[in-house]
Structure formats: structure tokens, C-alpha cells
CSV table of C-alpha atoms in Angstrom, one decimal:
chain,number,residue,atom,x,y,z
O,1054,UNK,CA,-13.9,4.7,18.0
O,1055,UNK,CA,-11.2,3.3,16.1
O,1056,UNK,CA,-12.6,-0.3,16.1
O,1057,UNK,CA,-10.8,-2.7,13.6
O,1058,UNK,CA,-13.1,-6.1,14.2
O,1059,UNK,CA,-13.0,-7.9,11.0
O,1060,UNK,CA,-10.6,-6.3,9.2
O,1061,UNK,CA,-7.0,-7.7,7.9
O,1062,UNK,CA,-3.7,-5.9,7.9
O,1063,UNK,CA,-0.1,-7.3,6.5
O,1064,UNK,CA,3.1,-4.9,8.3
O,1065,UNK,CA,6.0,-5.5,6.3
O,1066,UNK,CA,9.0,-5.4,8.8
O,1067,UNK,CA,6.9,-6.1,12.0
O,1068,UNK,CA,10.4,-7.4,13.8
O,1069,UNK,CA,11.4,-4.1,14.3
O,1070,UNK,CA,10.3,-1.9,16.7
O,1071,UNK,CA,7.9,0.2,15.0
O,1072,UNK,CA,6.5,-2.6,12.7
O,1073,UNK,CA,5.9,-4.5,15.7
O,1074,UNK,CA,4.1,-1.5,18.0
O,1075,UNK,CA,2.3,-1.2,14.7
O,1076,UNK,CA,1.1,-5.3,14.4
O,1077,UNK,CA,0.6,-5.3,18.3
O,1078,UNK,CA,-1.6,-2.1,17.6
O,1079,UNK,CA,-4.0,-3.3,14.9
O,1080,UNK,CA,-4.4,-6.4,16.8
O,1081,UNK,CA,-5.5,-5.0,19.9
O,1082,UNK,CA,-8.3,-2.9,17.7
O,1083,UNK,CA,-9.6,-6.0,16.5
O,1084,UNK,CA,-7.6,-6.8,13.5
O,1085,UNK,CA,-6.0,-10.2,11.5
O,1086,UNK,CA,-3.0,-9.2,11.2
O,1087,UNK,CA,0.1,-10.8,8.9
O,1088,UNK,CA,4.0,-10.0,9.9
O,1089,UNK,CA,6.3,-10.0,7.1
O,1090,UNK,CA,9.8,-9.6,7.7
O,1091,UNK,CA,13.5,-11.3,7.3
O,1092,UNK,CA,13.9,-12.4,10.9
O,1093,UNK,CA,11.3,-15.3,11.3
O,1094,UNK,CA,12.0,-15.9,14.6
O,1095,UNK,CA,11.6,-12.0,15.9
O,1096,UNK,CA,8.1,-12.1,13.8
O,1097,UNK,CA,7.6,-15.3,15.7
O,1098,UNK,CA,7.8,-13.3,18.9
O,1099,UNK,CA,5.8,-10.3,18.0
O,1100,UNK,CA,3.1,-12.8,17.2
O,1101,UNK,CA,3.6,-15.2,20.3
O,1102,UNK,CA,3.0,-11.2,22.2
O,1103,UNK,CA,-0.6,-10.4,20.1
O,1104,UNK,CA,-3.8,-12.7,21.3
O,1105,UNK,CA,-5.6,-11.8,18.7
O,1106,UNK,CA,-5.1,-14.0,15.0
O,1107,UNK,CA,-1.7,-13.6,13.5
O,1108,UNK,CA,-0.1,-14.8,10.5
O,1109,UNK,CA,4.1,-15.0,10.1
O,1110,UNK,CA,5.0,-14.0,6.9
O,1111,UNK,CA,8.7,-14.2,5.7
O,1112,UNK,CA,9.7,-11.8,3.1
O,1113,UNK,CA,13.2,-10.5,1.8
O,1114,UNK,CA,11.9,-7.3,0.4
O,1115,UNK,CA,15.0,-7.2,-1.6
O,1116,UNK,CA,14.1,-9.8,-4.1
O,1117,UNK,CA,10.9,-9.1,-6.0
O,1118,UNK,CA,10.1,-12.2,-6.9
O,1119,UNK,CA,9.5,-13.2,-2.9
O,1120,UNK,CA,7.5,-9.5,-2.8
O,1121,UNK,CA,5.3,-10.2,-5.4
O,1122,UNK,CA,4.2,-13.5,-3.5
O,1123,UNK,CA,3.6,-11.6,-0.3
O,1124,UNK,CA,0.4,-10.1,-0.9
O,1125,UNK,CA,-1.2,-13.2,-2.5
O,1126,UNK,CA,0.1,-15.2,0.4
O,1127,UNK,CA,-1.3,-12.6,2.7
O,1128,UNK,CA,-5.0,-12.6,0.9
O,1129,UNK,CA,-4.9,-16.2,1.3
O,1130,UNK,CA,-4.4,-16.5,4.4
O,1131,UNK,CA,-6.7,-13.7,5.7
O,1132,UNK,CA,-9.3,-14.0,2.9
O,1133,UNK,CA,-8.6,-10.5,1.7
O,1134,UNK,CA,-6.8,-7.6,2.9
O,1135,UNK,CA,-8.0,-4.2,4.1
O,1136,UNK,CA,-4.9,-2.7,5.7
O,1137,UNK,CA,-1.6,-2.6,4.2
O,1138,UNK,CA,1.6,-1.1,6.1
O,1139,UNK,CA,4.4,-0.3,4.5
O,1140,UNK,CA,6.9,-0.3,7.4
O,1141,UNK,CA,10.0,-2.0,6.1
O,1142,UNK,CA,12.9,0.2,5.6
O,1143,UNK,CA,16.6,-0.1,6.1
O,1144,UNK,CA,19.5,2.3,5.7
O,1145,UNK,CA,23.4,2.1,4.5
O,1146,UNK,CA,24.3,5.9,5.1
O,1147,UNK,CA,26.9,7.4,3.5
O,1148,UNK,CA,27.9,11.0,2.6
O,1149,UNK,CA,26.5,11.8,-0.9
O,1150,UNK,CA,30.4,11.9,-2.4
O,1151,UNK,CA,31.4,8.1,-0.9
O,1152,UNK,CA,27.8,6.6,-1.7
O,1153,UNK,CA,28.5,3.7,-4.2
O,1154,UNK,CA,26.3,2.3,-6.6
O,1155,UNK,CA,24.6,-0.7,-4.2
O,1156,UNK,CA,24.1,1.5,-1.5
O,1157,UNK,CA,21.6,3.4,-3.3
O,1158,UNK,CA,20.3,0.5,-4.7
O,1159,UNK,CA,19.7,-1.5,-2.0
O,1160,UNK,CA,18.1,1.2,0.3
O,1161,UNK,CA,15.9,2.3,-2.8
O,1162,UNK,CA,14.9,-1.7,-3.5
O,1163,UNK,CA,13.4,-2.6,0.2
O,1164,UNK,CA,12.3,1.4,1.1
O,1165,UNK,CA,10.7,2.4,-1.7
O,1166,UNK,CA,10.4,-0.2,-4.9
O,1167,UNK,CA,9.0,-2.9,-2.5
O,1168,UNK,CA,5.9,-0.8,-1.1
O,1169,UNK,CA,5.6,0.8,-4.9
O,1170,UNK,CA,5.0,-3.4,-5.5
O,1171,UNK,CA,3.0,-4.4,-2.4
O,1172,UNK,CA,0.8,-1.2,-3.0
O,1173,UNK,CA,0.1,-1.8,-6.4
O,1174,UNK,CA,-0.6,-5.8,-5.6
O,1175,UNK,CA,-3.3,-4.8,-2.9
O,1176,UNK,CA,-5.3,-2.3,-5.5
O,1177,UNK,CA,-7.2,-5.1,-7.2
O,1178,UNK,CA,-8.3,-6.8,-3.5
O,1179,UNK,CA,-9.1,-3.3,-2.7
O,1180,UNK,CA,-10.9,-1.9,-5.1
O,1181,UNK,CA,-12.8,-5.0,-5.4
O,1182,UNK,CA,-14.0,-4.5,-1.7
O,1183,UNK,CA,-14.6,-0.7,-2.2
O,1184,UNK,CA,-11.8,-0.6,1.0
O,1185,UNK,CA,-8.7,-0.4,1.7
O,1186,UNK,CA,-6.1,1.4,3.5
O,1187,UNK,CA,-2.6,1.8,2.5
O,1188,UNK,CA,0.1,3.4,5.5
O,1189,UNK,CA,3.7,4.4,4.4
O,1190,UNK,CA,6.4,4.7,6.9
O,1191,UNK,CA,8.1,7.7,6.1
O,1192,UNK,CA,10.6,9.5,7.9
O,1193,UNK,CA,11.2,13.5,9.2
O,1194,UNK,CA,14.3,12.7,6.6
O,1195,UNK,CA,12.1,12.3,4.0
O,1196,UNK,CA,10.8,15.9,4.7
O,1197,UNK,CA,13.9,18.0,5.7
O,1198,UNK,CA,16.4,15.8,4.6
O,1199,UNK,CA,19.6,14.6,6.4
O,1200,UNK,CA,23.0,15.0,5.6
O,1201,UNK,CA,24.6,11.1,5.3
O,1202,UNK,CA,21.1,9.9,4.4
O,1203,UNK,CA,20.9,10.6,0.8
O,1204,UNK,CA,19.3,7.5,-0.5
O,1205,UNK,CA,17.2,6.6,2.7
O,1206,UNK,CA,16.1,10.7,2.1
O,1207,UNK,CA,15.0,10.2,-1.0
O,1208,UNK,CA,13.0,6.7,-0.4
O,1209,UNK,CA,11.5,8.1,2.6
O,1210,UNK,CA,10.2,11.9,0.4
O,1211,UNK,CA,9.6,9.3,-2.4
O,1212,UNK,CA,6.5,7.5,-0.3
O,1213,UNK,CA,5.0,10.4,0.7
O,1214,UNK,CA,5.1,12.0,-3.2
O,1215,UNK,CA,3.6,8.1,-4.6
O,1216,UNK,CA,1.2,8.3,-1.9
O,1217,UNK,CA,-0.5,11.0,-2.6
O,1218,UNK,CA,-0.8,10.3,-6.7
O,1219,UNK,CA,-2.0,6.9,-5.6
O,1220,UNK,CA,-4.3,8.5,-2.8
O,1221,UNK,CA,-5.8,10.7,-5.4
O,1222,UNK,CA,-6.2,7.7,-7.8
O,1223,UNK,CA,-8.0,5.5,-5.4
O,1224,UNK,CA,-9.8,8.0,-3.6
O,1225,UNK,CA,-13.7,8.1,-4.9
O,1226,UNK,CA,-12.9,3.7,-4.2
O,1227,UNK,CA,-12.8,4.8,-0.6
O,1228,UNK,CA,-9.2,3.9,-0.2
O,1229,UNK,CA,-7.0,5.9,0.9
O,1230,UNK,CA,-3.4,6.0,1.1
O,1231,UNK,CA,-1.4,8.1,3.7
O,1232,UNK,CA,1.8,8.3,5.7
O,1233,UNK,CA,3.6,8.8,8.8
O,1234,UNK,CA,6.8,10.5,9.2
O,1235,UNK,CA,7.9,9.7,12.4
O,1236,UNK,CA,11.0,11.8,13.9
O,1237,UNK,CA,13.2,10.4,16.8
O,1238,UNK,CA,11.8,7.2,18.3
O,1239,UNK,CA,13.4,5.3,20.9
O,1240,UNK,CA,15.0,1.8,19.7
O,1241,UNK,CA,18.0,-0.2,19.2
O,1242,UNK,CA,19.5,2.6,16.8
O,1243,UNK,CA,19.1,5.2,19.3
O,1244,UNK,CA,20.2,3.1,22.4
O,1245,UNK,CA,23.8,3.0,20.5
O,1246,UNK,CA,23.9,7.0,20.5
O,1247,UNK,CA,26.5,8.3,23.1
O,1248,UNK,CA,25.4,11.3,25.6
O,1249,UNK,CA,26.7,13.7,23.0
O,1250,UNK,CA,24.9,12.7,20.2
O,1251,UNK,CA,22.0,12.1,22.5
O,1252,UNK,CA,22.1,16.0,23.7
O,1253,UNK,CA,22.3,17.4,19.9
O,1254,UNK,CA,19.6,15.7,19.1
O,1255,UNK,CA,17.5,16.4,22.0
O,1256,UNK,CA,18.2,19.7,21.1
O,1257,UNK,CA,16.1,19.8,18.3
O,1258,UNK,CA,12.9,18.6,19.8
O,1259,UNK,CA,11.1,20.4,21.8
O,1260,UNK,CA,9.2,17.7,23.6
O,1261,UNK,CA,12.9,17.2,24.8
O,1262,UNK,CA,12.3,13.6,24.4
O,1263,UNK,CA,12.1,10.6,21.9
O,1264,UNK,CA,9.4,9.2,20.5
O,1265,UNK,CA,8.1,5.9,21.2
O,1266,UNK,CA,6.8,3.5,18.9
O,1267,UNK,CA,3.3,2.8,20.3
O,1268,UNK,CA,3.4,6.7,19.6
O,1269,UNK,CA,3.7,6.4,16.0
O,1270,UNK,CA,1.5,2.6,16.0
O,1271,UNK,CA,-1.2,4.6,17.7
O,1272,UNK,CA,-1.1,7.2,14.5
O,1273,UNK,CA,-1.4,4.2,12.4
O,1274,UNK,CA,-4.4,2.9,14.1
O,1275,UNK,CA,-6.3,6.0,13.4
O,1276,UNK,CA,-5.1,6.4,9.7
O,1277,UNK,CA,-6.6,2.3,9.4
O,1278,UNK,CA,-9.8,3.2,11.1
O,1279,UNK,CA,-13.6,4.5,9.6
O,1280,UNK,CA,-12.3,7.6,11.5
O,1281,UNK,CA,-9.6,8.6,9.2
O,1282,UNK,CA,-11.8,8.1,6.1
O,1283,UNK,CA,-12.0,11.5,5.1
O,1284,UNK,CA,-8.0,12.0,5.6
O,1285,UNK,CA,-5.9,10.6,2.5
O,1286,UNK,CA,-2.7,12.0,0.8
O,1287,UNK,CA,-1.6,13.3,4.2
O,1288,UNK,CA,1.4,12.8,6.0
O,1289,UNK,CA,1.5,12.6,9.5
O,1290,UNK,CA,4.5,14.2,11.5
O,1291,UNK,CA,5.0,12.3,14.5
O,1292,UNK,CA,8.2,13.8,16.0
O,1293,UNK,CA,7.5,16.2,18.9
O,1294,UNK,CA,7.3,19.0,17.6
O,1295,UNK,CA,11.4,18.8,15.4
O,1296,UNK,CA,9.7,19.5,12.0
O,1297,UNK,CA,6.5,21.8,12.2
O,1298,UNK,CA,5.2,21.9,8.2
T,538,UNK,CA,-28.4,-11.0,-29.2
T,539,UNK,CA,-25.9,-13.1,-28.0
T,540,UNK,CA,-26.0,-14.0,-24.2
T,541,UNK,CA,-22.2,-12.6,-23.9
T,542,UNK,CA,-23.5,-9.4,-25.2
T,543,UNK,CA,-26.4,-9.9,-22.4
T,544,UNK,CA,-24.0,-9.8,-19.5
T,545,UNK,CA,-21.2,-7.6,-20.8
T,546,UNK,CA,-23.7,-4.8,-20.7
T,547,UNK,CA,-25.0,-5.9,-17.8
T,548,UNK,CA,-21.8,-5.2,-15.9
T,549,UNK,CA,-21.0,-1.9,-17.9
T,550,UNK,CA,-24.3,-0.4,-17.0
T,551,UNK,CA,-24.4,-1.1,-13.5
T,552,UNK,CA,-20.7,-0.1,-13.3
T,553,UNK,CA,-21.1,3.0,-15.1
T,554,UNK,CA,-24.4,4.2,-14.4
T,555,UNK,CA,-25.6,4.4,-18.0
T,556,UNK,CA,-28.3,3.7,-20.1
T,557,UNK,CA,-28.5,0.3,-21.6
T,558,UNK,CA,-29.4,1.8,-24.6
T,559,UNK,CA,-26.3,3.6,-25.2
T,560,UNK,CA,-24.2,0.4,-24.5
T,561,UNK,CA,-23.4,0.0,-28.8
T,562,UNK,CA,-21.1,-2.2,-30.5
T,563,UNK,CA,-19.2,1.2,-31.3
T,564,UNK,CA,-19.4,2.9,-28.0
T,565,UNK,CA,-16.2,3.4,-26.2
T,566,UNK,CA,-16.0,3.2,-22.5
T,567,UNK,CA,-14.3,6.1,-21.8
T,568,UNK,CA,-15.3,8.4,-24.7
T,569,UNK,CA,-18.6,7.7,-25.1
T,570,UNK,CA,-19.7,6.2,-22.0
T,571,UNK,CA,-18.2,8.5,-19.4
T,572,UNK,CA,-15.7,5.8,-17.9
T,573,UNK,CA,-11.8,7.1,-16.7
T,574,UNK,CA,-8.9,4.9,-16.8
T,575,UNK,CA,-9.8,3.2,-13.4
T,576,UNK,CA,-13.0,2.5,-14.4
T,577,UNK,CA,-11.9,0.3,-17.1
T,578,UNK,CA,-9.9,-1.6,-14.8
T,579,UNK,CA,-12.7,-2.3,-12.5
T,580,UNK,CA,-14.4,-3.1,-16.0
T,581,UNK,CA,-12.3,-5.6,-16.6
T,582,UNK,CA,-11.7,-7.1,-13.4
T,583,UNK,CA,-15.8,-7.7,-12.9
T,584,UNK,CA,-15.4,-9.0,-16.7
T,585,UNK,CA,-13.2,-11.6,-15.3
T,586,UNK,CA,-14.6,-12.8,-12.5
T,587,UNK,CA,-18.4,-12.6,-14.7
T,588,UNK,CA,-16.6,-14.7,-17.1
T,589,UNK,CA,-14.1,-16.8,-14.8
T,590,UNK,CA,-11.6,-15.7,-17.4
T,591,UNK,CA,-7.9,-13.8,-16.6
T,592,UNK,CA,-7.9,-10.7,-18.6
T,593,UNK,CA,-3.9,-10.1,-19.4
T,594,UNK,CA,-3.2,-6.5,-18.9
T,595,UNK,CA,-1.6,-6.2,-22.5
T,596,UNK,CA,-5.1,-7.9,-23.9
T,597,UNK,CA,-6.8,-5.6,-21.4
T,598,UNK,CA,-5.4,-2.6,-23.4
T,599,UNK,CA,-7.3,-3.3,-26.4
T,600,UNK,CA,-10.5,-3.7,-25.2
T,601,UNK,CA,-12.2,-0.2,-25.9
T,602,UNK,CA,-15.2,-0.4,-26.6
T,603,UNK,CA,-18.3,-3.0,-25.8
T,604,UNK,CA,-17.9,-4.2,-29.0
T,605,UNK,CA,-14.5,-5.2,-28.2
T,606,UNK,CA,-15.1,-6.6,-25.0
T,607,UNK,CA,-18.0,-8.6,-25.9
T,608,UNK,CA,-15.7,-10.2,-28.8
T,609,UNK,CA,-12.6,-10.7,-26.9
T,610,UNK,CA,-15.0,-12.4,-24.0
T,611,UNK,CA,-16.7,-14.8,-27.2
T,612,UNK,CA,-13.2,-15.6,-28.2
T,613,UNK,CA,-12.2,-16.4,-24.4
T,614,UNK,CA,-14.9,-18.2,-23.2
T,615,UNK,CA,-15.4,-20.0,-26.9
């Protein structure tokens, strides 16, 4: 049902752990798929872990001049591109009073001016092909908010808000662009969190667990599929039941 | 008429489902011949690749009408 033969994705920041789940997703649907990201060797891995053809990618998604070559690189390799992902995202909280210039810029840069680049760079491909798909990775911060998380907040509510202008742009070219905002999903970050922290925030959820990322990868393989074609301009809340909207 | 002329309406017609008739000199893609603003992109992208030309998006801007695409396309291809 959500068979992705033939078709070819690039995931910006497929070392991490949702990128990754989100590469190792695609591919086991059928798809090409290219891994961008900063830490060759982790993209190296994720693609040693997916049978299926892979492409590594290198991309510092803070410099623009290395973003603009990412989708042309990725075209070339794959001869064309039908899925993007826009996974990549980093943080440097801070409370709103102590957050200095760079912070915001930084976070705003790779989170939010990167996939506003990569997104526009796949429309021509696209439209050309009367296909595409275009994923954001948002956040449940982007849609409640988060006090210390100001500038991740506002990149995360910011790619749901361009996705659905662009969604509604695209839309009669059968692409469509959506998002998922996933809530608390197990990895590194959380691993850190002590029992206290770990209890608050279970506190909020009623699944009473975290997420995983295969859980939000799985979300992503539907949104890339013939299934989802009717579904654009949506955001998908992937956080066990925290944020109901 | 020219053979640019030929396959400049050629794409504009099949692209925007119109009459080849109504494809003038004077008729302006989106006010006369029904196009939006994405249209014209895809105008000019099948444009380029009709013409193996690239289309700058600032010289993209000021082509209108199919009079002025089939000039700018004479010029480019000249």
C-alpha cells in the first residue's frame, strides 16, 4: 500500500536518529534514497544498515552555498528527486532574556532557512515531473511552544506555516508538502534526562511513554506514498496523545 | 511565420489549454490567456528546455506576453 519502487528521496540529517529511521524507512518501501548530513561517517553507517541504493551526501546546512549544491548533487545522482525530507534541525536553547544574537541565527539558518532553500531547489524537478513530495520535521514546540526554546519554537511553527503556503501553491502539480510534529521520541537527548525530568515529562503524555523514531519514519512513509495524495498542508502530530489540536 | 513563433505557441497551447488562435503577438499569458503565476514558470521552464536555452529569472520577468517570448527566444537562440 505504501510502495515506493522507483522513487528518490534526499533526508537532510539522516545521522540522527529520526533522519535515519526516516532513510531506513523509505528504503525498505522501495526507495533511492540520499543522506545528507555533517557527520559523514554516521551517514556512512545508516547507509552500510539500508540494502536497498543509497547515496551519502555531506551537507553543512549552515552555509548556503554547500545547500544550494545539495539538491543538484542529489538529482544527479538519483536522476531526479520525488521525495524531499526536511529533517535537519539543531537547537542552542536559551531563555528568551539571555538568547544572543547567533543563537537565533544559527538555529533559524539550519531549521528553517535551509529547508526554505532545499524546498524551493526541488520545485522545478518537481513540477517538471508532475510529483513530488516535500516532508518537514517539525516539532510539538513548534505548536505549543516551549519555554527555553524560543528560536528552535519559532523554526519548528515556521515550517509548518511555509508549508502550507507552498502546499497550496503546488497543489493542482500533485505535490504536496506536509509535516510532522513529532512529540517526545526516544534518543540520545532523552537518554541524558535524569528520573525527574523523565517523570515530568511522562507526565504529560498519556501513552506514558516516548515515542520512537520508526514511529515518526513510519508517518513519513505514508505522507511519501500515492496514499497520502489527497493529504497536503497538514501537520501530523506524532506524540502520544501530549498535544491533541 | 517564423518557426520560433511555431513552437512557442505550440508549448503555450498545450500548457494552457487554449486556442491557437488566441495565441497573438499582444496576448498576455496571464491576462488574456488565463495563465497564474505558476503557470508562467512552467512556461518558461518548457521554453527552456524547447529551446535548450536558460531563461534568467530577472529576464523571465519580462516576458509577458507571446509576443515577448517569442522575441526574447529569437534574440536567445539568434
Amino acid at each position: 500500500m505504501f510502495d515506493l519502487s522507483g522513487k528518490r528521496a534526499l533526508v537532510t540529517g539522516a545521522s540522527g536518529g529520526i533522519g535515519g529511521a526516516i532513510a531506513k524507512a523509505l528504503a525498505a518501501q522501495g526507495a533511492e534514497v540520499a543522506l545528507s548530513g555533517t557527520r559523514v561517517d554516521k551517514l556512512e553507517k545508516v547507509a552500510g544498515e539500508i540494502s536497498g541504493k543509497t547515496h551519502v551526501l555531506p551537507c553543512n546546512l549552515s552555509d548556503l552555498a554547500q545547500v544550494d549544491e545539495l539538491v543538484p548533487q542529489a538529482v544527479e545522482a538519483m536522476q531526479g528527486l520525488d521525495i524531499l525530507v526536511n529533517n535537519a534541525g539543531m537547537t542552542r536553547d536559551n531563555i528568551f532574556m539571555r538568547m544572543k544574537d547567533e543563537e537565533w541565527d544559527e538555529v533559524l539558518a539550519v531549521n528553517l532557512t535551509a529547508a526554505f532553500h532545499l524546498s524551493r531547489a526541488v520545485l522545478r524537478t518537481m513540477m517538471k515531473q508532475k510529483f513530488g513530495r516535500i516532508i518537514g520535521i517539525s516539532s510539538v514546540v513548534g505548536v505549543v511552544g516551549n519555554a527555553g526554546q524560543g528560536n528552535y519554537a519559532a523554526t519548528k511553527a515556521g515550517l509548518i506555516g511555509m508549508s502550507k503556503a507552498l502546499a497550496q501553491e503546488v497543489a493542482s502539480r500533485n505535490i504536496t508538502v506536509n509535516t510532522i510534529a513529532p512529540g517526545f521520541i526516544a534518543s540520545a537527548m532523552t537518554d541524558e534526562l535524569n528520573e525527574k525530568q523523565r517523570d515530568a515529562i511522562m507526565n504529560q503524555i498519556p501513552a506514558a511513554r516516548l515515542g520512537t523514531a520508526e514511529e515518526v519514519a513510519a508517518c513519513a512513509v505514508f505522507l511519501a506514498s500515492d496514499a497520502a495524495a489527497y493529504v497536503t498542508g497538514h501537520t501530523l502530530n506524532v506524540n502520544g496523545g501530549m498535544v491533541m489540536i | 511565420m517564423s518557426e520560433v513563433e511555431d513552437r512557442v505557441r505550440k508549448i503555450v497551447v498545450e500548457h494552457l489549454n487554449v486556442e491557437a488562435d488566441k495565441v497573438t503577438e499582444k496576448a498576455s499569458f496571464i491576462d488574456d490567456l488565463g495563465a497564474d503565476s505558476l503557470d508562467q514558470v512552467e512556461l518558461v521552464m518548457a521554453f527552456e528546455e524547447e529551446f535548450s536555452v536558460e531563461i534568467p529569472d530577472d529576464a523571465a520577468e519580462t516576458i509577458q506576453t507571446f509576443g515577448d517570448a517569442v522575441s526574447f527566444l529569437k534574440k536567445a537562440t539568434a
